[in-house]
Short mmCIF file of C-alpha atoms in Angstrom, two decimals:
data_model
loop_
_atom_site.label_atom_id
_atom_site.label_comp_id
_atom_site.label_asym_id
_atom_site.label_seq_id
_atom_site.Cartn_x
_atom_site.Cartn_y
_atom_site.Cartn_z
CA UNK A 1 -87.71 -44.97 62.42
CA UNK A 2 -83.86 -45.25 61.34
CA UNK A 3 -82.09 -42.43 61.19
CA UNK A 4 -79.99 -42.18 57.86
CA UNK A 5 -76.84 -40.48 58.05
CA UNK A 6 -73.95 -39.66 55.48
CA UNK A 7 -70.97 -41.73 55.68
CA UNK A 8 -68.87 -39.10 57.37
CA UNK A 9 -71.57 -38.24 60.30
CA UNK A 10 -71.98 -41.88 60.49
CA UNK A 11 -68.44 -42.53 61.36
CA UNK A 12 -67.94 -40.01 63.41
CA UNK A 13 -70.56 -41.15 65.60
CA UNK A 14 -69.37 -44.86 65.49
CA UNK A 15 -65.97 -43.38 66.53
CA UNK A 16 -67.66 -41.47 69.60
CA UNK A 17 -70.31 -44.13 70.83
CA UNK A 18 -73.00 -46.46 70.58
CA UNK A 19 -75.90 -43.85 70.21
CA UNK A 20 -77.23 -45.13 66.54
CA UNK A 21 -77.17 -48.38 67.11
CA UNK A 22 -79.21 -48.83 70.32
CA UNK A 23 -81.99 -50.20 68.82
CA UNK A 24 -83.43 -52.64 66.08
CA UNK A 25 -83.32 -56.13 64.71
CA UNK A 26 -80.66 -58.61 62.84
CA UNK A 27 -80.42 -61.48 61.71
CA UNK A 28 -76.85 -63.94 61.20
CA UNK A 29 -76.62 -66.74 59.21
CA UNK A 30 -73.63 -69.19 60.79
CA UNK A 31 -73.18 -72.90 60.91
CA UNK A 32 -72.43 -75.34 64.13
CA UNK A 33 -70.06 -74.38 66.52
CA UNK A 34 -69.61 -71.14 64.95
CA UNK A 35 -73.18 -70.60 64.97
CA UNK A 36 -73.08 -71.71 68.95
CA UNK A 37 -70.40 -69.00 69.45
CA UNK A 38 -72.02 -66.63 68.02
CA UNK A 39 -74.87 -67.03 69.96
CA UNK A 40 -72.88 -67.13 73.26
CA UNK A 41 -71.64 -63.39 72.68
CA UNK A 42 -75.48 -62.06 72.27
CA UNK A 43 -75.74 -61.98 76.40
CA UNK A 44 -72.77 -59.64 76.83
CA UNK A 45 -73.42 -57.83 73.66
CA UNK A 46 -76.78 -57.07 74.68
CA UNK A 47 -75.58 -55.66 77.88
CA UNK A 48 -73.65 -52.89 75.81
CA UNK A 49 -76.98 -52.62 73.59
CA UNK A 50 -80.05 -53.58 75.25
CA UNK A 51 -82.24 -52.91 72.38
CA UNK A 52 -80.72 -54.99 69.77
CA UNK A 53 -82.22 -57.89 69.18
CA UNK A 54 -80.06 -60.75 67.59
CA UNK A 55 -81.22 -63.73 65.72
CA UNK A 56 -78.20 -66.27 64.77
CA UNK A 57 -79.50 -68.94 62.56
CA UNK A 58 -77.49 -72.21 62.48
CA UNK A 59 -77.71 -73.32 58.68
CA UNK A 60 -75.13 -75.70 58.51
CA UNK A 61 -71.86 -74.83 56.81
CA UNK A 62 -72.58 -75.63 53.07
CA UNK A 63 -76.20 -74.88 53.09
CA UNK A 64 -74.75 -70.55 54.59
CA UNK A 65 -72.54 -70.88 51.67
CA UNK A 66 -75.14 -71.66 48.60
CA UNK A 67 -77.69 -70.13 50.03
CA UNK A 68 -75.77 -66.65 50.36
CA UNK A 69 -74.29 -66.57 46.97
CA UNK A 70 -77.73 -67.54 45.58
CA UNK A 71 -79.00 -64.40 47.58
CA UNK A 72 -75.99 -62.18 46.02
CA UNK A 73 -77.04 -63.40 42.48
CA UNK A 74 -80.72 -62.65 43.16
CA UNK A 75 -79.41 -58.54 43.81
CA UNK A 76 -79.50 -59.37 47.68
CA UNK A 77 -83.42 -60.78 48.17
CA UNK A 78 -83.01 -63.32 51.23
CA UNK A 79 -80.33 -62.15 52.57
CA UNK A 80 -79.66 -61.64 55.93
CA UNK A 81 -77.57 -58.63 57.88
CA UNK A 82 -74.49 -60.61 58.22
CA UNK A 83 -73.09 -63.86 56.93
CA UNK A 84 -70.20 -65.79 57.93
CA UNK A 85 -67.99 -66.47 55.53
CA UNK A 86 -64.88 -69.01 55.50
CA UNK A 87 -61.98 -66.89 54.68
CA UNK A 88 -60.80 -69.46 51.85
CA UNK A 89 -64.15 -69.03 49.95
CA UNK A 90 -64.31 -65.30 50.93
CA UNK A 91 -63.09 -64.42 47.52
CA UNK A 92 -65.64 -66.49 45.96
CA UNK A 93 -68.41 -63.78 46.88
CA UNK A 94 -66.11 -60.39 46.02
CA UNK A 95 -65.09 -61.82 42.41
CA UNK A 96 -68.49 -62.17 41.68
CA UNK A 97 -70.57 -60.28 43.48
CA UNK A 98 -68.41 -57.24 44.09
CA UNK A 99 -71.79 -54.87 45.84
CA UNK A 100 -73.36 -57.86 47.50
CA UNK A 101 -71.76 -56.73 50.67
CA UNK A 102 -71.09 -53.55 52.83
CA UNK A 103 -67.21 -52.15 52.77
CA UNK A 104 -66.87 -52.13 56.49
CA UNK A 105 -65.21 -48.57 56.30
CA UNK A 106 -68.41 -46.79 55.38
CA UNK A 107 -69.37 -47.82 58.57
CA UNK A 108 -66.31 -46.91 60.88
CA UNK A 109 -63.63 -49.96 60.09
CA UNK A 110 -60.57 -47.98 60.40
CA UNK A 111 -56.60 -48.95 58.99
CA UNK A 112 -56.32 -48.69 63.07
CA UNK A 113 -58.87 -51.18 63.29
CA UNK A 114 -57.30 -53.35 60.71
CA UNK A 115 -53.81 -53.58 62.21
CA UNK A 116 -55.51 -55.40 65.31
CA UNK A 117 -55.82 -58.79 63.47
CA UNK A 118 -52.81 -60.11 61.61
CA UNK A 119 -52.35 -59.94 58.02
CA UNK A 120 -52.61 -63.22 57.53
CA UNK A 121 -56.20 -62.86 58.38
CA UNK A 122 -56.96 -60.23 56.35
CA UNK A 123 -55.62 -61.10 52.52
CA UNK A 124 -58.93 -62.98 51.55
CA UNK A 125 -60.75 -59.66 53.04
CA UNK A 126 -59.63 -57.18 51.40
CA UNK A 127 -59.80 -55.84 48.10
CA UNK A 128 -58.42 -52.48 46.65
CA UNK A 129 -58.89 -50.13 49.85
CA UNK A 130 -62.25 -52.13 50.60
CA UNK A 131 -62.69 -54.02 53.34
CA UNK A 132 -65.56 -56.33 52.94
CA UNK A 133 -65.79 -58.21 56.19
CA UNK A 134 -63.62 -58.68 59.53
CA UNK A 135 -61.86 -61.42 60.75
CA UNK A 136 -63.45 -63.57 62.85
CA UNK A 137 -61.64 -67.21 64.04
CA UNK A 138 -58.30 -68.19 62.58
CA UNK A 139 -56.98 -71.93 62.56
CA UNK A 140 -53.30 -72.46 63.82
CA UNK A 141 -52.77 -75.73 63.59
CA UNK A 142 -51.92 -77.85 66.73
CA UNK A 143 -51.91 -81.53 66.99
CA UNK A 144 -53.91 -82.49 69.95
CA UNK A 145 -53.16 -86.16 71.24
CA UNK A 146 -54.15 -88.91 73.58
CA UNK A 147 -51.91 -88.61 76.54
CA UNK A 148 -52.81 -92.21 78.48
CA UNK A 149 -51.94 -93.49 74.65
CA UNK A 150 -48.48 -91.80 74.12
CA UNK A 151 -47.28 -93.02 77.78
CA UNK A 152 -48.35 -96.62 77.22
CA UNK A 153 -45.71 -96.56 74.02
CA UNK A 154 -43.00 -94.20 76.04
CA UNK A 155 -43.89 -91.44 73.42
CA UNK A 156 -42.70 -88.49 74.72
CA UNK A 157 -44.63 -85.29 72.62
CA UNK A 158 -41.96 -83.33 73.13
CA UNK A 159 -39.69 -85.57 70.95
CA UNK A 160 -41.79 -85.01 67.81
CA UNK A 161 -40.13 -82.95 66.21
CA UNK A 162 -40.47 -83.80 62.08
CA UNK A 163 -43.10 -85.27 60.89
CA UNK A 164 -41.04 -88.57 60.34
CA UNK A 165 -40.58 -88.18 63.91
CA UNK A 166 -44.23 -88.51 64.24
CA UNK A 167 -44.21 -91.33 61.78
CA UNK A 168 -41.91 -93.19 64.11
CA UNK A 169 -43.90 -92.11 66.94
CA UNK A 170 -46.91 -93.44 65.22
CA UNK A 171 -45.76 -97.09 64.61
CA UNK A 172 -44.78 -97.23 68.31
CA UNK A 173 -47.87 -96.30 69.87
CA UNK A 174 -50.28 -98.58 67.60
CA UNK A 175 -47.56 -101.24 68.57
CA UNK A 176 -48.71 -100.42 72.36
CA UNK A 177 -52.24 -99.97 71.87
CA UNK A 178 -54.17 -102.36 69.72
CA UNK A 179 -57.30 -101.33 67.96
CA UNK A 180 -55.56 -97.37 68.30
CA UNK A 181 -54.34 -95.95 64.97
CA UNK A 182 -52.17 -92.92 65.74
CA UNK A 183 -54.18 -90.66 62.99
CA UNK A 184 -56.81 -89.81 60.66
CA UNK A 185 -57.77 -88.33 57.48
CA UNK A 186 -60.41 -87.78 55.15
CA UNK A 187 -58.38 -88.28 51.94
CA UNK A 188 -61.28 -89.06 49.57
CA UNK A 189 -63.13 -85.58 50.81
CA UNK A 190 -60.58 -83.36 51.90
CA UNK A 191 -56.87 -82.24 51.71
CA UNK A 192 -56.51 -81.33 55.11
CA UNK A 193 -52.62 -82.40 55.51
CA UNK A 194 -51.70 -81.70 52.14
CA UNK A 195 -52.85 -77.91 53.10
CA UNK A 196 -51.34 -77.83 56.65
CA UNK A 197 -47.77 -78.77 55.87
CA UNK A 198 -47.58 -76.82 52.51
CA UNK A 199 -48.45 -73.64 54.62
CA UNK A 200 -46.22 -74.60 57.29
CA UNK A 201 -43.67 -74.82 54.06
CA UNK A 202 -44.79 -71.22 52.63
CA UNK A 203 -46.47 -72.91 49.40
CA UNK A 204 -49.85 -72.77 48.22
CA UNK A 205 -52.52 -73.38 45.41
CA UNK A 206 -51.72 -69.98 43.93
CA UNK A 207 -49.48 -67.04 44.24
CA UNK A 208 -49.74 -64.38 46.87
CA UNK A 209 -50.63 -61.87 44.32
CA UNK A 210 -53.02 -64.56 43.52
CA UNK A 211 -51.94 -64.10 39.63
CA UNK A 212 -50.47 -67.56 38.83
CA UNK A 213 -50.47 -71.05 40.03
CA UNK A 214 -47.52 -72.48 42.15
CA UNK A 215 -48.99 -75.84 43.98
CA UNK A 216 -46.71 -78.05 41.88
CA UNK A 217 -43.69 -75.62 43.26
CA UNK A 218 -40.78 -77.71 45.43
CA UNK A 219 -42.59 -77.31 48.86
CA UNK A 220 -46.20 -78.21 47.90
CA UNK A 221 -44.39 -81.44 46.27
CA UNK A 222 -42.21 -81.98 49.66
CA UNK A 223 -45.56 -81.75 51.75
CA UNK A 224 -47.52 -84.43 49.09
CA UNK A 225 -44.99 -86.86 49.20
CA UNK A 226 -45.00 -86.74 53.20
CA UNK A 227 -49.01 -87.25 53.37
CA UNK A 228 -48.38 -90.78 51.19
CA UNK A 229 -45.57 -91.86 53.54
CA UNK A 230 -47.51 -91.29 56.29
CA UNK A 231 -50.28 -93.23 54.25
CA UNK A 232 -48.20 -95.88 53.00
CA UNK A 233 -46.72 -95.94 56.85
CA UNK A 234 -49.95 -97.17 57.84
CA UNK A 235 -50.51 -95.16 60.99
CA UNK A 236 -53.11 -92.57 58.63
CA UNK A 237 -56.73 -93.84 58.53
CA UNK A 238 -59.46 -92.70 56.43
CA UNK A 239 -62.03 -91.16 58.14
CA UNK A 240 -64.86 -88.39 57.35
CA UNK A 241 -65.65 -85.01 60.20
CA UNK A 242 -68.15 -87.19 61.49
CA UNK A 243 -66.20 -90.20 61.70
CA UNK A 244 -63.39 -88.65 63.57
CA UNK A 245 -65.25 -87.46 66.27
CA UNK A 246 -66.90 -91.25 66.78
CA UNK A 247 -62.87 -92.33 66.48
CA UNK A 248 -62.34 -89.45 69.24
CA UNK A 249 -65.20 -90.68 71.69
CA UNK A 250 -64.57 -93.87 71.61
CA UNK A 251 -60.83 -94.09 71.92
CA UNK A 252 -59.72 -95.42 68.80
CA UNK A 253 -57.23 -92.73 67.78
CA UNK A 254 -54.07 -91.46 69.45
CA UNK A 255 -53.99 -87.83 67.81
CA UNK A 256 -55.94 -85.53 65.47
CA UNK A 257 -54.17 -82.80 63.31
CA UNK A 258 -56.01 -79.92 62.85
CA UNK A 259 -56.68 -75.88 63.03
CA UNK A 260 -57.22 -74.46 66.74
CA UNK A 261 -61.25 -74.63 66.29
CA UNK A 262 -60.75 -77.99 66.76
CA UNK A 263 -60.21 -78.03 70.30
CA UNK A 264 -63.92 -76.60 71.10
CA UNK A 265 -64.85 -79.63 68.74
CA UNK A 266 -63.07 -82.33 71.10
CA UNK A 267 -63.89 -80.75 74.55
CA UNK A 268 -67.99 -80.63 73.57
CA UNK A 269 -68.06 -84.14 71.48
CA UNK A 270 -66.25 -86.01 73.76
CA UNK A 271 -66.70 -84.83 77.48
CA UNK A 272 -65.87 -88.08 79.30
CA UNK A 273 -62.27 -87.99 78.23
CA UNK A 274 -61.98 -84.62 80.07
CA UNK A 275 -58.17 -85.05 81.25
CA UNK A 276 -57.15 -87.03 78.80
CA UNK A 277 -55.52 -85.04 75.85
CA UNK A 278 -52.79 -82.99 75.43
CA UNK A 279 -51.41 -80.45 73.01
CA UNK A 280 -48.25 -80.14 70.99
CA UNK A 281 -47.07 -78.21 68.21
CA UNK A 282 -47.06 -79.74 64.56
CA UNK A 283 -44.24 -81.27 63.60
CA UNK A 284 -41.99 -79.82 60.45
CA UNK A 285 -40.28 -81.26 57.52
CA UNK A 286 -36.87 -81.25 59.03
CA UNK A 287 -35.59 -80.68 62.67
CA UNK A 288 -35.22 -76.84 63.01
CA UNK A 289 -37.88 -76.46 60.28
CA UNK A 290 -41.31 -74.05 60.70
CA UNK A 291 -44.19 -75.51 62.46
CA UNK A 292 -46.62 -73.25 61.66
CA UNK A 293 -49.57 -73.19 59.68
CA UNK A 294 -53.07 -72.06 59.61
CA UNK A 295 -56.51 -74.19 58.25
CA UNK A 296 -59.07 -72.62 58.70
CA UNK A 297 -61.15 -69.87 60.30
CA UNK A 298 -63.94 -67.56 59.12
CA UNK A 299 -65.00 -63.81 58.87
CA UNK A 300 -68.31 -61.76 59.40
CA UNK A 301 -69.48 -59.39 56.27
CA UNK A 302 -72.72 -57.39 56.40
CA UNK A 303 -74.63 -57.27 53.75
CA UNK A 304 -75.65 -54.18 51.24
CA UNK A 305 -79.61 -55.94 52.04
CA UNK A 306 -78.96 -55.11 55.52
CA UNK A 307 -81.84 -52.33 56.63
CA UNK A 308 -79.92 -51.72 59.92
CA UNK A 309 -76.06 -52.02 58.81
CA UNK A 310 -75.53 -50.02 61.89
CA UNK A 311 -76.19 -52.26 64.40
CA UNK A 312 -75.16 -55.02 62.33
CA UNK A 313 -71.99 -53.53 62.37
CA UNK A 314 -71.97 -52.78 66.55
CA UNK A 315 -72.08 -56.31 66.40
CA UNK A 316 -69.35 -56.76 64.80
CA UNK A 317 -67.58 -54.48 66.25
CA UNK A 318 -68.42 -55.93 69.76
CA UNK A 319 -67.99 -59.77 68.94
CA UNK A 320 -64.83 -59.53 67.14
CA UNK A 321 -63.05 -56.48 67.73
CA UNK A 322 -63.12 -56.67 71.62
CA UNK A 323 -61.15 -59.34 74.08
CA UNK A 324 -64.40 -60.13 75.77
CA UNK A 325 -66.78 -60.95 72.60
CA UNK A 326 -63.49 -63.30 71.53
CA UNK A 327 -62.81 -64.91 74.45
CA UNK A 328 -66.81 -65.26 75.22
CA UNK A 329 -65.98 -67.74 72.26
CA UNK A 330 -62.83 -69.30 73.00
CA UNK A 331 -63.91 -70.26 76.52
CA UNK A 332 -67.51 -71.60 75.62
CA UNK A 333 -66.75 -73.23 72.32
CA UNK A 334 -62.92 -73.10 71.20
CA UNK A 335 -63.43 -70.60 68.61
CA UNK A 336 -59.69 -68.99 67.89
CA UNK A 337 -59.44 -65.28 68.09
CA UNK A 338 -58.02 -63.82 65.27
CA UNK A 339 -57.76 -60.47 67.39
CA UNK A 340 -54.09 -59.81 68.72
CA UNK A 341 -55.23 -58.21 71.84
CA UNK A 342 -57.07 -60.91 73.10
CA UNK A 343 -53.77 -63.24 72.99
CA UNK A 344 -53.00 -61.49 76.28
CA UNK A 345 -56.12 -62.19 77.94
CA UNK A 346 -56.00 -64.24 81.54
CA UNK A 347 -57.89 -66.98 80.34
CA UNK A 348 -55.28 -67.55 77.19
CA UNK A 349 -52.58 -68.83 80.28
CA UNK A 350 -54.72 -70.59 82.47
CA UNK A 351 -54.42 -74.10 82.56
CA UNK A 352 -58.03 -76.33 81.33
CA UNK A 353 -58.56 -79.02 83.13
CA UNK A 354 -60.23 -81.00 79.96
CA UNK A 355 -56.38 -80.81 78.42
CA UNK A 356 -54.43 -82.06 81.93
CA UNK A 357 -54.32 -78.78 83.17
CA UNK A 358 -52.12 -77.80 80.25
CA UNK A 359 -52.85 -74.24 79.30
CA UNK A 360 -53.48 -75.13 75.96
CA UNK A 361 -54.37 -71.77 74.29
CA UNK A 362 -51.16 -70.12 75.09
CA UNK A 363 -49.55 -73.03 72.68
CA UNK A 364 -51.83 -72.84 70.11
CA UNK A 365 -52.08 -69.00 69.91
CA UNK A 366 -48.04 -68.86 70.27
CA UNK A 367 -48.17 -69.63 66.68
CA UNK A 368 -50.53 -67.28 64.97
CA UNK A 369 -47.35 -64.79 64.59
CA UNK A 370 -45.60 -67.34 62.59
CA UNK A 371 -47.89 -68.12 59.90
CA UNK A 372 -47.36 -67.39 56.51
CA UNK A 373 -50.39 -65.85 54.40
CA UNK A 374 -52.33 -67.87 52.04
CA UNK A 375 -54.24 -66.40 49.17
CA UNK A 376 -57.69 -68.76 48.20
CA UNK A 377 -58.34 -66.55 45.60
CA UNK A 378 -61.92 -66.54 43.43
CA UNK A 379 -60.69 -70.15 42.23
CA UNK A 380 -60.20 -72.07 45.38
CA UNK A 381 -62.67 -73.88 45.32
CA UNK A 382 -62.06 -74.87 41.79
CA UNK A 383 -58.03 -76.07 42.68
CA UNK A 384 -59.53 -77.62 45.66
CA UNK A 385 -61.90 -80.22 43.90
CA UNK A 386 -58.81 -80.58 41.58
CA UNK A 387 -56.45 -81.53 44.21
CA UNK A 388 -58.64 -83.89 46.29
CA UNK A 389 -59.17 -86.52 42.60
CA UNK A 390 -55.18 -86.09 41.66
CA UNK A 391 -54.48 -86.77 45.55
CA UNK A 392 -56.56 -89.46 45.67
CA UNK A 393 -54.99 -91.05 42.68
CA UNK A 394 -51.43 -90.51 43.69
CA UNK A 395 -51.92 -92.30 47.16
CA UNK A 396 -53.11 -95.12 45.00
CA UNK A 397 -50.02 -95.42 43.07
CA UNK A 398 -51.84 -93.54 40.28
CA UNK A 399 -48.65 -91.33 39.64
CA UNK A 400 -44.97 -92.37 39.50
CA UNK A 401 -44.14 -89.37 42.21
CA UNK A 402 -45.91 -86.82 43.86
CA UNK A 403 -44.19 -83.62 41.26
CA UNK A 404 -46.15 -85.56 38.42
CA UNK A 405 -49.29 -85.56 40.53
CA UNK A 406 -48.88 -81.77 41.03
CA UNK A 407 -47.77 -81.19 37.53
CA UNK A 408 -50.99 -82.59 36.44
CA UNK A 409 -52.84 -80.60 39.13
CA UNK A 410 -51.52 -77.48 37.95
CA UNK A 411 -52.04 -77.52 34.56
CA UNK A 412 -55.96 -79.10 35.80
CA UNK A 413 -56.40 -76.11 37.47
CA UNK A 414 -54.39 -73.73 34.55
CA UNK A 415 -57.57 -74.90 32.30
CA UNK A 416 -60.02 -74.42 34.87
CA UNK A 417 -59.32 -71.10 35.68
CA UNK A 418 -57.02 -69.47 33.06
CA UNK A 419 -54.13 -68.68 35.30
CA UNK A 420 -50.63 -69.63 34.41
CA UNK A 421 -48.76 -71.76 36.08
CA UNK A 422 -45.97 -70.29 37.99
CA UNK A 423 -42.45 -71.16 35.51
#
């Protein structure tokens, strides 16, 4: 039988030890590699709790999302004990379905708790004094590259400074490898660069107190008009998730741009190329510019369905809020701890042998300090489907320059959602 407690015994006991969550059952619905990570911790968390017996279902990414929301709308039937949830849709489920999930201080989350991720982490996760899940994997972007490719064209990495620097970089090294374009990007499904260098910038979709719109704002429209002259450069080619990792394997791109998670993504797709790529930092709009910026990354929320939130929430507690259930992850599958403490594990400075025997992680994770919060907001996804048709349409000479194409966006997105546009 469970043992119901009030909120104060219950935290107390959280605070002092595992003893009332040594036993039962949950279930966690994931997607892919995250769903692989999670189930990588279950070994060592089981160790700590024995009698805990943890199911992680691997749903696929969009399928977790629509089934979960459809489970909030239906007061909770379905649901499972915890759900990952991508911190840019996060907001998504609190707008809407504010009880759907468990604020994590009920059970023990503590403001000392909270200071161990970064805040950057935390602004999709936190509403009013709620806390309604914890950070799980963050995204600092990196730009991971084919080594053997750069030194046939005399590239040097380290020279990449801008991104017209990369530009540059990029017409030399398809120059010295045929059939190799230097990137790619899915610009028909996704705004992937867009996002990256208007974070890097400090602009976004919407304001920080998520109030107004300000993606047609000088920065955003900097960072547009570089993704079409990388386009119109013609070292960018179109390609889909799936598509990039074929490019990957079969050595028909020079360099991917993306969040940290991505690394886990090229070590397990493409194995053979172990020694091959390298990592460098992403290049910024001028010289002595920020080059910075997060895409990316996930958190775990437990549901208000959950019959055994307690051990639902030793989970948590274990996978995300400890060095070892973090860099259980990183090491196995790439997955980018979003807890500061774990940037000064061992492992973080070694040197992989997949990447050259370039310690990889202590690059990538050198940046997480440096990135500027970006609020989704309830409407993300709603600016997001805006941005990937006016995108589309600018890179096809659909607007005269990319401030008109962001002008339009806004006011797209003004009617959608009812926010002003920033003035």
């Amino acid at each position: 039988m469970r043992t119901t407690l009030t909120c104060a015994a219950l935290m107390l006991a959280l605070g002092s030890g595992p003893a009332l969550a040594q036993s039962g059952e949950i279930t966690i619905w994931s997607w892919n590699i995250a769903a692989s990570s999670l189930k990588a911790t279950v070994e060592g968390f089981n160790k700590k709790y024995p009698d805990i017996k943890v199911t992680v279902q691997d749903l696929g990414n969009q399928p977790t999302y629509d089934k979960s929301i459809a489970g909030c709308a239906a007061g909770g039937v379905g649901l499972p004990d915890i759900v990952s949830i991508e911190n840019g849709e996060a907001e998504n489920y609190w707008s809407q379905f504010p009880d759907c999930f468990v604020d994590l201080h009920t059970l023990g989350y503590s403001a000392e708790d909270q200071k161990k991720f970064p805040d950057f982490k935390r602004t999709e996760l936190e509403v009013g004094d709620k806390a309604y899940a914890m950070p799980w994997d963050s995204g600092p972007v990196a730009v991971f590259y084919r080594r053997d490719f750069y030194e046939k064209a005399a590239v040097d990495p380290a020279s990449i400074k801008t991104w017209d620097d990369f530009i540059a970089a990029g017409k030399k090294i398809q120059a010295a490898n045929p059939g190799v374009t230097m990137t790619n990007a899915d610009f028909n499904g996704d705004t992937e660069f867009f996002r990256m260098i208007s974070n890097e910038q400090g602009c976004a979709y919407f304001a920080e107190d998520g109030q107004s719109i300000t993606v047609a704002e000088p920065k955003c429209v900097d960072a547009l008009t570089k993704v079409k002259e990388m386009k119109d450069a013609g070292i960018v080619s179109s390609a889909d998730w799936g598509t990039k990792i074929t490019n990957n394997t079969a050595g028909t791109v020079a360099t991917q741009v993306y969040g940290g998670w991505y690394e886990g993504t090229i070590r397990t797709e493409s194995p053979k190329e172990s020694g091959k790529w390298g990592v460098y930092l992403m290049p910024s709009l001028t010289a002595d510019g920020p080059r910075a910026a997060n895409l990316g990354g996930s958190s775990l929320a437990i549901t208000s369905a959950s019959k055994n939130k307690e051990a639902a929430y030793a989970y948590l507690k274990y996978t995300l809020g400890t060095n070892e259930g973090q860099i259980t992850m990183l090491k196995e599958f790439g997955l980018v701890p979003s807890l500061i403490s774990a940037l000064d594990d061992p492992y973080v400075s070694q040197g992989l042998d997949y990447w050259g025997g370039q310690a990889v992680w202590k690059d990538i994770l050198g940046t997480l300090p440096k990135v500027v919060p970006s609020r989704g907001t309830q409407f993300q996804s709603d600016a997001e489907i805006i941005l990937r048709a006016v995108q589309t349409k600018y890179l096809a000479n659909g607007y005269p320059d990319a401030k008109a194409a962001l002008d339009d966006a806004a006011k797209q997105i003004a009617a959608a959602t009812g926010l002003p546009v920033k003035e």
